[in-house]
Amino acid sequence: MTNLNSTMKISHVTVLLITIALQAAAADNAVMKENGIIDIPSNHSVDQTVERLKSILQSKEVTLFALIDHSGEAEKVGMKMRPTKLLIFGSPKAGTPLMLAAPSIAIDLPLKILVWEDGQGKVWLSYNSPEYLKDRHGLSQDLLPNIAVVGTLAAKAGE
């Protein structure tokens, strides 16, 4: 039994290390703000980045719950805003265990990625740091992989 527990602990540690390595690779060009928001530059326009992200989500069978076109809505009321779109997505299989462990995380789920253009025309993908969400809601480390995928998704969309 001790060997089985040791093996299980090792496998959890292995999964954690792989997750951290993937996050580090995805966040190579990322900038993390003190408020837990990570910004990753995109090599594409806002619309192209959104389409890339939608395609990635579809290929991974992740549900896109909503696409909010903030700049488009601003235009409807006669206001000008740089291109800004929010994608809200997730998987009940990944999210439900988080909400069972810490019901307050439901305020931050489903996951979100904001795609926006800055004043210099540079496009960014922004999302909540999984580590920040873990700490904010008191999640255990073993649940971190359920939300850590957001960094990989953002990085792939911005490539």
N, C-alpha and C. Protein backbone atom coordinates (compact mmCIF):
# COMPACT_ATOMS: atom_id res chain seq x y z
N MET A 1 0.82 -1.19 0.00
CA MET A 1 0.00 0.00 0.00
C MET A 1 0.86 1.26 0.00
N THR A 2 1.97 1.23 0.74
CA THR A 2 2.85 2.38 0.78
C THR A 2 3.42 2.67 -0.60
N ASN A 3 3.80 1.61 -1.34
CA ASN A 3 4.32 1.81 -2.69
C ASN A 3 3.27 2.42 -3.61
N LEU A 4 2.01 2.00 -3.47
CA LEU A 4 0.94 2.55 -4.28
C LEU A 4 0.75 4.02 -3.96
N ASN A 5 0.74 4.38 -2.67
CA ASN A 5 0.61 5.79 -2.29
C ASN A 5 1.78 6.60 -2.81
N SER A 6 2.98 6.06 -2.73
CA SER A 6 4.16 6.77 -3.23
C SER A 6 4.05 6.96 -4.74
N THR A 7 3.60 5.91 -5.43
CA THR A 7 3.43 6.00 -6.88
C THR A 7 2.39 7.04 -7.23
N MET A 8 1.28 7.08 -6.49
CA MET A 8 0.23 8.06 -6.76
C MET A 8 0.74 9.47 -6.49
N LYS A 9 1.52 9.65 -5.42
CA LYS A 9 2.07 10.97 -5.13
C LYS A 9 3.03 11.40 -6.22
N ILE A 10 3.82 10.46 -6.70
CA ILE A 10 4.76 10.77 -7.77
C ILE A 10 4.01 11.15 -9.03
N SER A 11 2.93 10.42 -9.34
CA SER A 11 2.19 10.75 -10.55
C SER A 11 1.53 12.11 -10.44
N HIS A 12 1.03 12.48 -9.25
CA HIS A 12 0.47 13.82 -9.06
C HIS A 12 1.55 14.88 -9.22
N VAL A 13 2.72 14.60 -8.69
CA VAL A 13 3.84 15.54 -8.81
C VAL A 13 4.24 15.65 -10.28
N THR A 14 4.27 14.52 -11.00
CA THR A 14 4.62 14.54 -12.41
C THR A 14 3.63 15.38 -13.21
N VAL A 15 2.33 15.18 -12.96
CA VAL A 15 1.30 15.96 -13.65
C VAL A 15 1.48 17.44 -13.33
N LEU A 16 1.75 17.76 -12.09
CA LEU A 16 1.94 19.15 -11.69
C LEU A 16 3.14 19.76 -12.40
N LEU A 17 4.25 19.03 -12.44
CA LEU A 17 5.45 19.54 -13.10
C LEU A 17 5.23 19.74 -14.59
N ILE A 18 4.52 18.83 -15.22
CA ILE A 18 4.22 18.97 -16.65
C ILE A 18 3.35 20.20 -16.87
N THR A 19 2.36 20.39 -16.01
CA THR A 19 1.47 21.56 -16.11
C THR A 19 2.26 22.84 -15.96
N ILE A 20 3.15 22.88 -14.99
CA ILE A 20 3.96 24.08 -14.76
C ILE A 20 4.87 24.33 -15.96
N ALA A 21 5.45 23.29 -16.51
CA ALA A 21 6.32 23.44 -17.68
C ALA A 21 5.54 23.97 -18.88
N LEU A 22 4.33 23.45 -19.09
CA LEU A 22 3.50 23.93 -20.20
C LEU A 22 3.11 25.39 -20.00
N GLN A 23 2.79 25.74 -18.77
CA GLN A 23 2.44 27.13 -18.48
C GLN A 23 3.64 28.04 -18.75
N ALA A 24 4.80 27.60 -18.33
CA ALA A 24 6.01 28.41 -18.53
C ALA A 24 6.28 28.60 -20.02
N ALA A 25 6.12 27.53 -20.78
CA ALA A 25 6.33 27.63 -22.23
C ALA A 25 5.29 28.53 -22.87
N ALA A 26 4.04 28.40 -22.45
CA ALA A 26 2.97 29.22 -23.01
C ALA A 26 3.14 30.68 -22.63
N ALA A 27 3.68 30.92 -21.46
CA ALA A 27 3.79 32.29 -20.96
C ALA A 27 5.15 32.91 -21.21
N ASP A 28 5.89 32.35 -22.16
CA ASP A 28 7.25 32.82 -22.43
C ASP A 28 7.27 34.33 -22.66
N ASN A 29 6.31 34.86 -23.40
CA ASN A 29 6.23 36.29 -23.67
C ASN A 29 5.15 36.96 -22.82
N ALA A 30 4.66 36.30 -21.82
CA ALA A 30 3.54 36.82 -21.03
C ALA A 30 4.00 37.87 -20.04
N VAL A 31 3.07 38.76 -19.75
CA VAL A 31 3.29 39.76 -18.72
C VAL A 31 2.19 39.56 -17.69
N MET A 32 2.59 39.35 -16.42
CA MET A 32 1.58 39.16 -15.38
C MET A 32 1.49 40.43 -14.54
N LYS A 33 0.28 40.90 -14.41
CA LYS A 33 0.04 42.09 -13.60
C LYS A 33 -0.20 41.65 -12.16
N GLU A 34 -0.11 42.59 -11.25
CA GLU A 34 -0.31 42.28 -9.84
C GLU A 34 -1.73 41.80 -9.54
N ASN A 35 -2.68 42.11 -10.40
CA ASN A 35 -4.06 41.72 -10.17
C ASN A 35 -4.38 40.32 -10.69
N GLY A 36 -3.36 39.57 -11.09
CA GLY A 36 -3.57 38.20 -11.53
C GLY A 36 -3.91 38.04 -13.00
N ILE A 37 -3.87 39.12 -13.75
CA ILE A 37 -4.17 39.04 -15.18
C ILE A 37 -2.87 38.86 -15.95
N ILE A 38 -2.89 37.89 -16.86
CA ILE A 38 -1.74 37.61 -17.71
C ILE A 38 -2.05 38.13 -19.11
N ASP A 39 -1.12 38.88 -19.69
CA ASP A 39 -1.24 39.40 -21.05
C ASP A 39 -0.20 38.73 -21.93
N ILE A 40 -0.66 38.16 -23.04
CA ILE A 40 0.22 37.51 -24.01
C ILE A 40 0.04 38.22 -25.35
N PRO A 41 1.12 38.60 -26.01
CA PRO A 41 0.97 39.25 -27.32
C PRO A 41 0.50 38.27 -28.38
N SER A 42 -0.27 38.79 -29.33
CA SER A 42 -0.70 37.99 -30.48
C SER A 42 0.03 38.47 -31.72
N ASN A 43 0.26 37.57 -32.64
CA ASN A 43 0.86 37.90 -33.93
C ASN A 43 -0.19 38.16 -34.99
N HIS A 44 -1.45 38.33 -34.58
CA HIS A 44 -2.56 38.46 -35.52
C HIS A 44 -3.47 39.61 -35.11
N SER A 45 -4.39 39.96 -35.97
CA SER A 45 -5.40 40.96 -35.64
C SER A 45 -6.34 40.38 -34.58
N VAL A 46 -7.18 41.23 -34.02
CA VAL A 46 -8.16 40.75 -33.03
C VAL A 46 -9.06 39.70 -33.67
N ASP A 47 -9.61 39.99 -34.85
CA ASP A 47 -10.52 39.03 -35.49
C ASP A 47 -9.82 37.72 -35.83
N GLN A 48 -8.60 37.80 -36.34
CA GLN A 48 -7.86 36.57 -36.66
C GLN A 48 -7.56 35.78 -35.39
N THR A 49 -7.19 36.47 -34.33
CA THR A 49 -6.89 35.79 -33.06
C THR A 49 -8.13 35.11 -32.52
N VAL A 50 -9.26 35.80 -32.59
CA VAL A 50 -10.53 35.22 -32.12
C VAL A 50 -10.86 33.97 -32.94
N GLU A 51 -10.71 34.04 -34.26
CA GLU A 51 -11.01 32.89 -35.11
C GLU A 51 -10.07 31.72 -34.79
N ARG A 52 -8.81 32.02 -34.56
CA ARG A 52 -7.85 30.97 -34.20
C ARG A 52 -8.26 30.32 -32.87
N LEU A 53 -8.62 31.13 -31.90
CA LEU A 53 -9.02 30.60 -30.60
C LEU A 53 -10.29 29.77 -30.72
N LYS A 54 -11.26 30.25 -31.48
CA LYS A 54 -12.50 29.48 -31.69
C LYS A 54 -12.19 28.12 -32.31
N SER A 55 -11.30 28.11 -33.28
CA SER A 55 -10.93 26.87 -33.95
C SER A 55 -10.24 25.90 -32.98
N ILE A 56 -9.36 26.43 -32.16
CA ILE A 56 -8.65 25.60 -31.17
C ILE A 56 -9.66 25.02 -30.18
N LEU A 57 -10.57 25.85 -29.69
CA LEU A 57 -11.58 25.37 -28.74
C LEU A 57 -12.42 24.26 -29.36
N GLN A 58 -12.84 24.47 -30.60
CA GLN A 58 -13.65 23.46 -31.29
C GLN A 58 -12.88 22.15 -31.45
N SER A 59 -11.60 22.24 -31.82
CA SER A 59 -10.80 21.03 -32.02
C SER A 59 -10.59 20.27 -30.72
N LYS A 60 -10.61 20.99 -29.60
CA LYS A 60 -10.43 20.35 -28.29
C LYS A 60 -11.78 19.97 -27.65
N GLU A 61 -12.87 20.22 -28.39
CA GLU A 61 -14.22 19.94 -27.91
C GLU A 61 -14.53 20.69 -26.62
N VAL A 62 -14.06 21.93 -26.56
CA VAL A 62 -14.35 22.82 -25.44
C VAL A 62 -15.49 23.73 -25.89
N THR A 63 -16.49 23.88 -25.05
CA THR A 63 -17.66 24.66 -25.40
C THR A 63 -17.37 26.16 -25.34
N LEU A 64 -17.69 26.86 -26.42
CA LEU A 64 -17.65 28.31 -26.43
C LEU A 64 -19.05 28.77 -26.03
N PHE A 65 -19.18 29.28 -24.81
CA PHE A 65 -20.48 29.68 -24.30
C PHE A 65 -20.92 31.03 -24.84
N ALA A 66 -19.97 31.94 -25.04
CA ALA A 66 -20.31 33.27 -25.53
C ALA A 66 -19.09 33.95 -26.13
N LEU A 67 -19.38 34.82 -27.09
CA LEU A 67 -18.39 35.71 -27.68
C LEU A 67 -18.99 37.10 -27.59
N ILE A 68 -18.40 37.93 -26.78
CA ILE A 68 -18.91 39.28 -26.55
C ILE A 68 -18.02 40.26 -27.30
N ASP A 69 -18.62 40.99 -28.22
CA ASP A 69 -17.90 41.98 -29.02
C ASP A 69 -18.10 43.34 -28.35
N HIS A 70 -17.23 43.66 -27.40
CA HIS A 70 -17.36 44.93 -26.67
C HIS A 70 -17.28 46.13 -27.60
N SER A 71 -16.33 46.11 -28.53
CA SER A 71 -16.17 47.24 -29.45
C SER A 71 -17.37 47.35 -30.39
N GLY A 72 -17.89 46.24 -30.81
CA GLY A 72 -19.08 46.25 -31.68
C GLY A 72 -20.29 46.82 -30.96
N GLU A 73 -20.44 46.45 -29.69
CA GLU A 73 -21.56 46.99 -28.89
C GLU A 73 -21.38 48.48 -28.65
N ALA A 74 -20.14 48.92 -28.44
CA ALA A 74 -19.88 50.36 -28.25
C ALA A 74 -20.27 51.13 -29.51
N GLU A 75 -19.93 50.57 -30.65
CA GLU A 75 -20.25 51.21 -31.93
C GLU A 75 -21.77 51.39 -32.09
N LYS A 76 -22.54 50.41 -31.62
CA LYS A 76 -24.00 50.48 -31.74
C LYS A 76 -24.60 51.66 -30.99
N VAL A 77 -23.89 52.14 -29.98
CA VAL A 77 -24.40 53.29 -29.22
C VAL A 77 -23.61 54.56 -29.54
N GLY A 78 -22.93 54.54 -30.69
CA GLY A 78 -22.25 55.72 -31.17
C GLY A 78 -20.92 56.02 -30.50
N MET A 79 -20.31 55.03 -29.88
CA MET A 79 -19.02 55.23 -29.22
C MET A 79 -17.95 54.45 -29.97
N LYS A 80 -16.75 54.98 -29.97
CA LYS A 80 -15.64 54.31 -30.64
C LYS A 80 -14.75 53.64 -29.60
N MET A 81 -14.35 52.43 -29.91
CA MET A 81 -13.51 51.64 -29.01
C MET A 81 -12.62 50.77 -29.88
N ARG A 82 -11.36 50.62 -29.49
CA ARG A 82 -10.47 49.71 -30.22
C ARG A 82 -11.06 48.30 -30.18
N PRO A 83 -10.74 47.47 -31.18
CA PRO A 83 -11.28 46.10 -31.20
C PRO A 83 -11.02 45.37 -29.88
N THR A 84 -12.11 44.88 -29.29
CA THR A 84 -12.05 44.20 -28.00
C THR A 84 -13.14 43.13 -27.97
N LYS A 85 -12.73 41.86 -27.82
CA LYS A 85 -13.69 40.76 -27.81
C LYS A 85 -13.36 39.80 -26.67
N LEU A 86 -14.39 39.30 -26.02
CA LEU A 86 -14.25 38.39 -24.89
C LEU A 86 -14.85 37.04 -25.25
N LEU A 87 -14.04 35.99 -25.10
CA LEU A 87 -14.53 34.63 -25.31
C LEU A 87 -14.71 33.97 -23.95
N ILE A 88 -15.87 33.37 -23.75
CA ILE A 88 -16.19 32.67 -22.50
C ILE A 88 -16.39 31.20 -22.87
N PHE A 89 -15.60 30.33 -22.27
CA PHE A 89 -15.58 28.93 -22.69
C PHE A 89 -15.27 28.02 -21.51
N GLY A 90 -15.55 26.74 -21.70
CA GLY A 90 -15.20 25.80 -20.65
C GLY A 90 -15.70 24.41 -20.92
N SER A 91 -15.52 23.59 -19.90
CA SER A 91 -15.92 22.20 -19.95
C SER A 91 -16.49 21.82 -18.59
N PRO A 92 -17.73 21.38 -18.54
CA PRO A 92 -18.29 20.94 -17.25
C PRO A 92 -17.46 19.84 -16.59
N LYS A 93 -16.81 19.02 -17.41
CA LYS A 93 -15.98 17.94 -16.86
C LYS A 93 -14.80 18.51 -16.06
N ALA A 94 -14.24 19.62 -16.52
CA ALA A 94 -13.12 20.25 -15.81
C ALA A 94 -13.60 21.22 -14.74
N GLY A 95 -14.67 21.95 -15.02
CA GLY A 95 -15.13 22.99 -14.11
C GLY A 95 -15.90 22.49 -12.90
N THR A 96 -16.69 21.45 -13.06
CA THR A 96 -17.52 20.97 -11.95
C THR A 96 -16.70 20.56 -10.73
N PRO A 97 -15.60 19.80 -10.89
CA PRO A 97 -14.81 19.46 -9.70
C PRO A 97 -14.28 20.70 -8.96
N LEU A 98 -13.96 21.75 -9.71
CA LEU A 98 -13.51 22.99 -9.08
C LEU A 98 -14.62 23.61 -8.24
N MET A 99 -15.83 23.66 -8.82
CA MET A 99 -16.95 24.27 -8.11
C MET A 99 -17.40 23.43 -6.93
N LEU A 100 -17.23 22.11 -7.02
CA LEU A 100 -17.55 21.25 -5.87
C LEU A 100 -16.57 21.50 -4.73
N ALA A 101 -15.31 21.71 -5.10
CA ALA A 101 -14.27 21.94 -4.08
C ALA A 101 -14.35 23.34 -3.50
N ALA A 102 -14.68 24.32 -4.33
CA ALA A 102 -14.73 25.72 -3.89
C ALA A 102 -15.85 26.42 -4.66
N PRO A 103 -17.07 26.40 -4.15
CA PRO A 103 -18.20 26.99 -4.88
C PRO A 103 -17.98 28.43 -5.34
N SER A 104 -17.17 29.19 -4.64
CA SER A 104 -16.95 30.59 -5.03
C SER A 104 -16.27 30.74 -6.39
N ILE A 105 -15.59 29.70 -6.86
CA ILE A 105 -14.91 29.81 -8.16
C ILE A 105 -15.91 29.93 -9.31
N ALA A 106 -17.16 29.62 -9.04
CA ALA A 106 -18.18 29.76 -10.09
C ALA A 106 -18.28 31.20 -10.58
N ILE A 107 -17.86 32.15 -9.77
CA ILE A 107 -17.87 33.55 -10.22
C ILE A 107 -16.81 33.80 -11.28
N ASP A 108 -15.77 32.97 -11.34
CA ASP A 108 -14.70 33.12 -12.31
C ASP A 108 -14.76 32.07 -13.42
N LEU A 109 -15.76 31.22 -13.36
CA LEU A 109 -15.94 30.21 -14.41
C LEU A 109 -17.25 30.51 -15.14
N PRO A 110 -17.36 30.16 -16.38
CA PRO A 110 -16.37 29.54 -17.24
C PRO A 110 -15.14 30.43 -17.43
N LEU A 111 -14.10 29.83 -17.97
CA LEU A 111 -12.87 30.56 -18.24
C LEU A 111 -13.12 31.63 -19.31
N LYS A 112 -12.26 32.63 -19.30
CA LYS A 112 -12.40 33.74 -20.24
C LYS A 112 -11.04 34.13 -20.81
N ILE A 113 -11.04 34.52 -22.07
CA ILE A 113 -9.87 35.15 -22.69
C ILE A 113 -10.36 36.40 -23.40
N LEU A 114 -9.73 37.51 -23.06
CA LEU A 114 -10.03 38.78 -23.69
C LEU A 114 -9.00 39.01 -24.80
N VAL A 115 -9.49 39.33 -25.98
CA VAL A 115 -8.62 39.65 -27.12
C VAL A 115 -8.84 41.13 -27.43
N TRP A 116 -7.76 41.89 -27.37
CA TRP A 116 -7.92 43.35 -27.49
C TRP A 116 -6.72 43.98 -28.16
N GLU A 117 -6.96 45.18 -28.70
CA GLU A 117 -5.92 45.93 -29.38
C GLU A 117 -5.56 47.16 -28.54
N ASP A 118 -4.25 47.38 -28.32
CA ASP A 118 -3.83 48.54 -27.54
C ASP A 118 -3.71 49.78 -28.42
N GLY A 119 -3.32 50.89 -27.82
CA GLY A 119 -3.23 52.17 -28.52
C GLY A 119 -2.20 52.20 -29.64
N GLN A 120 -1.27 51.27 -29.64
CA GLN A 120 -0.25 51.21 -30.69
C GLN A 120 -0.61 50.18 -31.77
N GLY A 121 -1.79 49.58 -31.69
CA GLY A 121 -2.23 48.60 -32.67
C GLY A 121 -1.77 47.18 -32.38
N LYS A 122 -1.12 46.96 -31.24
CA LYS A 122 -0.67 45.62 -30.85
C LYS A 122 -1.86 44.86 -30.26
N VAL A 123 -1.98 43.60 -30.63
CA VAL A 123 -3.08 42.76 -30.14
C VAL A 123 -2.59 41.88 -28.99
N TRP A 124 -3.43 41.75 -27.99
CA TRP A 124 -3.12 41.00 -26.78
C TRP A 124 -4.22 40.00 -26.45
N LEU A 125 -3.82 38.92 -25.79
CA LEU A 125 -4.76 37.98 -25.19
C LEU A 125 -4.55 38.09 -23.68
N SER A 126 -5.62 38.32 -22.95
CA SER A 126 -5.53 38.46 -21.49
C SER A 126 -6.45 37.44 -20.83
N TYR A 127 -5.96 36.90 -19.70
CA TYR A 127 -6.76 35.92 -18.96
C TYR A 127 -6.32 35.92 -17.50
N ASN A 128 -7.17 35.37 -16.66
CA ASN A 128 -6.83 35.24 -15.24
C ASN A 128 -5.80 34.15 -15.05
N SER A 129 -4.76 34.45 -14.29
CA SER A 129 -3.75 33.46 -13.97
C SER A 129 -4.38 32.30 -13.21
N PRO A 130 -4.16 31.06 -13.66
CA PRO A 130 -4.70 29.92 -12.91
C PRO A 130 -4.21 29.90 -11.46
N GLU A 131 -2.97 30.26 -11.24
CA GLU A 131 -2.43 30.30 -9.87
C GLU A 131 -3.18 31.33 -9.02
N TYR A 132 -3.48 32.47 -9.63
CA TYR A 132 -4.26 33.51 -8.96
C TYR A 132 -5.65 32.98 -8.57
N LEU A 133 -6.30 32.29 -9.52
CA LEU A 133 -7.63 31.73 -9.24
C LEU A 133 -7.55 30.67 -8.15
N LYS A 134 -6.50 29.86 -8.19
CA LYS A 134 -6.31 28.83 -7.16
C LYS A 134 -6.22 29.48 -5.79
N ASP A 135 -5.39 30.50 -5.68
CA ASP A 135 -5.21 31.19 -4.40
C ASP A 135 -6.47 31.94 -3.99
N ARG A 136 -7.10 32.60 -4.95
CA ARG A 136 -8.30 33.40 -4.66
C ARG A 136 -9.41 32.55 -4.05
N HIS A 137 -9.54 31.32 -4.54
CA HIS A 137 -10.65 30.47 -4.11
C HIS A 137 -10.22 29.32 -3.20
N GLY A 138 -8.95 29.28 -2.85
CA GLY A 138 -8.47 28.25 -1.93
C GLY A 138 -8.53 26.85 -2.50
N LEU A 139 -8.27 26.71 -3.79
CA LEU A 139 -8.28 25.39 -4.41
C LEU A 139 -7.02 24.63 -4.06
N SER A 140 -7.12 23.32 -4.04
CA SER A 140 -5.94 22.50 -3.82
C SER A 140 -5.12 22.45 -5.11
N GLN A 141 -3.84 22.23 -4.94
CA GLN A 141 -2.90 22.21 -6.07
C GLN A 141 -3.28 21.17 -7.11
N ASP A 142 -3.86 20.05 -6.68
CA ASP A 142 -4.19 18.99 -7.63
C ASP A 142 -5.33 19.38 -8.59
N LEU A 143 -6.06 20.46 -8.30
CA LEU A 143 -7.12 20.91 -9.21
C LEU A 143 -6.62 21.96 -10.21
N LEU A 144 -5.41 22.44 -10.03
CA LEU A 144 -4.87 23.47 -10.90
C LEU A 144 -4.87 23.08 -12.38
N PRO A 145 -4.55 21.84 -12.74
CA PRO A 145 -4.57 21.47 -14.16
C PRO A 145 -5.93 21.70 -14.84
N ASN A 146 -7.02 21.68 -14.08
CA ASN A 146 -8.35 21.88 -14.66
C ASN A 146 -8.51 23.27 -15.27
N ILE A 147 -7.75 24.25 -14.77
CA ILE A 147 -7.85 25.61 -15.31
C ILE A 147 -6.55 26.08 -15.98
N ALA A 148 -5.48 25.34 -15.81
CA ALA A 148 -4.18 25.76 -16.35
C ALA A 148 -4.15 25.76 -17.87
N VAL A 149 -5.05 25.06 -18.50
CA VAL A 149 -5.10 24.98 -19.96
C VAL A 149 -5.31 26.35 -20.60
N VAL A 150 -5.86 27.30 -19.87
CA VAL A 150 -6.15 28.62 -20.44
C VAL A 150 -4.88 29.27 -21.01
N GLY A 151 -3.76 29.11 -20.36
CA GLY A 151 -2.51 29.69 -20.85
C GLY A 151 -2.06 29.07 -22.15
N THR A 152 -2.19 27.78 -22.27
CA THR A 152 -1.81 27.08 -23.50
C THR A 152 -2.72 27.50 -24.65
N LEU A 153 -4.02 27.61 -24.38
CA LEU A 153 -4.96 28.02 -25.41
C LEU A 153 -4.64 29.43 -25.91
N ALA A 154 -4.38 30.33 -24.98
CA ALA A 154 -4.06 31.72 -25.36
C ALA A 154 -2.78 31.77 -26.19
N ALA A 155 -1.76 31.04 -25.75
CA ALA A 155 -0.48 31.04 -26.46
C ALA A 155 -0.64 30.51 -27.89
N LYS A 156 -1.38 29.43 -28.04
CA LYS A 156 -1.57 28.85 -29.38
C LYS A 156 -2.34 29.81 -30.30
N ALA A 157 -3.33 30.49 -29.74
CA ALA A 157 -4.12 31.43 -30.55
C ALA A 157 -3.28 32.62 -31.00
N GLY A 158 -2.33 33.00 -30.19
CA GLY A 158 -1.51 34.16 -30.50
C GLY A 158 -0.30 33.89 -31.37
N GLU A 159 0.05 32.60 -31.55
CA GLU A 159 1.26 32.23 -32.31
C GLU A 159 1.24 32.77 -33.73
